[in-house]
């Protein structure tokens, strides 16, 4: 066996070990990822619903932005949460 072949075998073994470890780490993170996706989807949906109510309110164009957000606390809270996620 040549020196080149030995080096290639060593690299291939290292790559296979790295792939196994990466697969193991990703499998371990899967439940947390699913939870965060559910949280993100829920907050996004709540923000979209609150934004619809905020934009269809006839008082929104008449009052100031701060007063409008004060009148719609659900939108203010969910949009802040979505910004922090």
PDB file of C-alpha atoms in Angstrom:
ATOM      1  CA  UNK A   1       0.000   0.000   0.000  1.00  0.00           C
ATOM      2  CA  UNK A   2       1.387   3.390  -0.952  1.00  0.00           C
ATOM      3  CA  UNK A   3       1.721   6.409   1.309  1.00  0.00           C
ATOM      4  CA  UNK A   4      -0.920   8.252  -0.758  1.00  0.00           C
ATOM      5  CA  UNK A   5      -3.427   5.421  -0.339  1.00  0.00           C
ATOM      6  CA  UNK A   6      -2.832   5.347   3.425  1.00  0.00           C
ATOM      7  CA  UNK A   7      -3.379   9.102   3.658  1.00  0.00           C
ATOM      8  CA  UNK A   8      -6.601   8.857   1.625  1.00  0.00           C
ATOM      9  CA  UNK A   9      -7.862   6.043   3.853  1.00  0.00           C
ATOM     10  CA  UNK A  10      -7.119   8.123   6.957  1.00  0.00           C
ATOM     11  CA  UNK A  11      -8.969  11.134   5.541  1.00  0.00           C
ATOM     12  CA  UNK A  12     -11.915   8.956   4.531  1.00  0.00           C
ATOM     13  CA  UNK A  13     -12.087   7.439   8.013  1.00  0.00           C
ATOM     14  CA  UNK A  14     -12.012  10.911   9.564  1.00  0.00           C
ATOM     15  CA  UNK A  15     -14.771  12.130   7.245  1.00  0.00           C
ATOM     16  CA  UNK A  16     -16.972   9.146   8.076  1.00  0.00           C
ATOM     17  CA  UNK A  17     -16.448   9.736  11.816  1.00  0.00           C
ATOM     18  CA  UNK A  18     -17.275  13.418  11.349  1.00  0.00           C
ATOM     19  CA  UNK A  19     -20.447  12.533   9.430  1.00  0.00           C
ATOM     20  CA  UNK A  20     -21.568  10.127  12.157  1.00  0.00           C
ATOM     21  CA  UNK A  21     -20.954  12.740  14.864  1.00  0.00           C
ATOM     22  CA  UNK A  22     -22.751  15.450  12.891  1.00  0.00           C
ATOM     23  CA  UNK A  23     -25.737  13.152  12.355  1.00  0.00           C
ATOM     24  CA  UNK A  24     -25.786  12.400  16.080  1.00  0.00           C
ATOM     25  CA  UNK A  25     -25.717  16.098  17.033  1.00  0.00           C
ATOM     26  CA  UNK A  26     -28.486  16.983  14.573  1.00  0.00           C
ATOM     27  CA  UNK A  27     -30.660  14.126  15.832  1.00  0.00           C
ATOM     28  CA  UNK A  28     -30.162  15.373  19.382  1.00  0.00           C
ATOM     29  CA  UNK A  29     -31.245  18.924  18.445  1.00  0.00           C
ATOM     30  CA  UNK A  30     -34.364  17.876  16.553  1.00  0.00           C
ATOM     31  CA  UNK A  31     -36.888  18.134  19.460  1.00  0.00           C
ATOM     32  CA  UNK A  32     -35.721  21.638  20.382  1.00  0.00           C
ATOM     33  CA  UNK A  33     -35.892  22.725  16.749  1.00  0.00           C
ATOM     34  CA  UNK A  34     -39.447  21.449  16.444  1.00  0.00           C
ATOM     35  CA  UNK A  35     -40.499  23.328  19.581  1.00  0.00           C
ATOM     36  CA  UNK A  36     -38.986  26.597  18.327  1.00  0.00           C
ATOM     37  CA  UNK A  37     -40.674  26.180  14.953  1.00  0.00           C
ATOM     38  CA  UNK A  38     -44.034  25.748  16.709  1.00  0.00           C
ATOM     39  CA  UNK A  39     -43.380  28.833  18.860  1.00  0.00           C
ATOM     40  CA  UNK A  40     -42.358  30.873  15.821  1.00  0.00           C
ATOM     41  CA  UNK A  41     -45.399  29.757  13.822  1.00  0.00           C
ATOM     42  CA  UNK A  42     -47.752  30.537  16.717  1.00  0.00           C
ATOM     43  CA  UNK A  43     -46.313  33.993  17.360  1.00  0.00           C
ATOM     44  CA  UNK A  44     -46.318  34.753  13.618  1.00  0.00           C
ATOM     45  CA  UNK A  45     -49.957  33.745  13.301  1.00  0.00           C
ATOM     46  CA  UNK A  46     -50.958  35.787  16.350  1.00  0.00           C
ATOM     47  CA  UNK A  47     -49.065  38.800  14.984  1.00  0.00           C
ATOM     48  CA  UNK A  48     -50.758  38.473  11.596  1.00  0.00           C
ATOM     49  CA  UNK A  49     -54.222  38.276  13.185  1.00  0.00           C
ATOM     50  CA  UNK A  50     -53.479  41.207  15.501  1.00  0.00           C
ATOM     51  CA  UNK A  51     -52.093  43.234  12.570  1.00  0.00           C
ATOM     52  CA  UNK A  52     -55.286  42.598  10.605  1.00  0.00           C
ATOM     53  CA  UNK A  53     -57.400  43.890  13.506  1.00  0.00           C
ATOM     54  CA  UNK A  54     -55.068  46.842  13.966  1.00  0.00           C
ATOM     55  CA  UNK A  55     -55.153  47.811  10.286  1.00  0.00           C
ATOM     56  CA  UNK A  56     -58.908  47.394   9.897  1.00  0.00           C
ATOM     57  CA  UNK A  57     -59.661  49.533  12.954  1.00  0.00           C
ATOM     58  CA  UNK A  58     -61.262  52.787  11.753  1.00  0.00           C
ATOM     59  CA  UNK A  59     -59.454  54.752  14.487  1.00  0.00           C
ATOM     60  CA  UNK A  60     -55.967  53.723  13.338  1.00  0.00           C
ATOM     61  CA  UNK A  61     -55.530  56.449  10.683  1.00  0.00           C
ATOM     62  CA  UNK A  62     -57.001  59.112  12.969  1.00  0.00           C
ATOM     63  CA  UNK A  63     -54.945  58.682  16.144  1.00  0.00           C
ATOM     64  CA  UNK A  64     -51.180  58.788  16.665  1.00  0.00           C
ATOM     65  CA  UNK A  65     -49.065  55.668  16.385  1.00  0.00           C
ATOM     66  CA  UNK A  66     -48.471  55.425  20.116  1.00  0.00           C
ATOM     67  CA  UNK A  67     -52.169  55.825  20.862  1.00  0.00           C
ATOM     68  CA  UNK A  68     -53.019  53.261  18.189  1.00  0.00           C
ATOM     69  CA  UNK A  69     -50.566  50.758  19.680  1.00  0.00           C
ATOM     70  CA  UNK A  70     -51.951  51.509  23.129  1.00  0.00           C
ATOM     71  CA  UNK A  71     -55.437  50.710  21.775  1.00  0.00           C
ATOM     72  CA  UNK A  72     -54.150  47.384  20.369  1.00  0.00           C
ATOM     73  CA  UNK A  73     -51.908  45.854  23.067  1.00  0.00           C
ATOM     74  CA  UNK A  74     -52.150  42.350  21.578  1.00  0.00           C
ATOM     75  CA  UNK A  75     -50.510  43.560  18.372  1.00  0.00           C
ATOM     76  CA  UNK A  76     -47.876  45.524  20.286  1.00  0.00           C
ATOM     77  CA  UNK A  77     -46.945  42.504  22.425  1.00  0.00           C
ATOM     78  CA  UNK A  78     -46.939  39.927  19.626  1.00  0.00           C
ATOM     79  CA  UNK A  79     -44.953  42.124  17.240  1.00  0.00           C
ATOM     80  CA  UNK A  80     -42.391  42.761  19.995  1.00  0.00           C
ATOM     81  CA  UNK A  81     -42.177  39.017  20.662  1.00  0.00           C
ATOM     82  CA  UNK A  82     -41.765  38.296  16.969  1.00  0.00           C
ATOM     83  CA  UNK A  83     -38.988  40.872  16.770  1.00  0.00           C
ATOM     84  CA  UNK A  84     -37.147  39.212  19.637  1.00  0.00           C
ATOM     85  CA  UNK A  85     -37.421  35.690  18.193  1.00  0.00           C
TER      86      UNK A  85
END
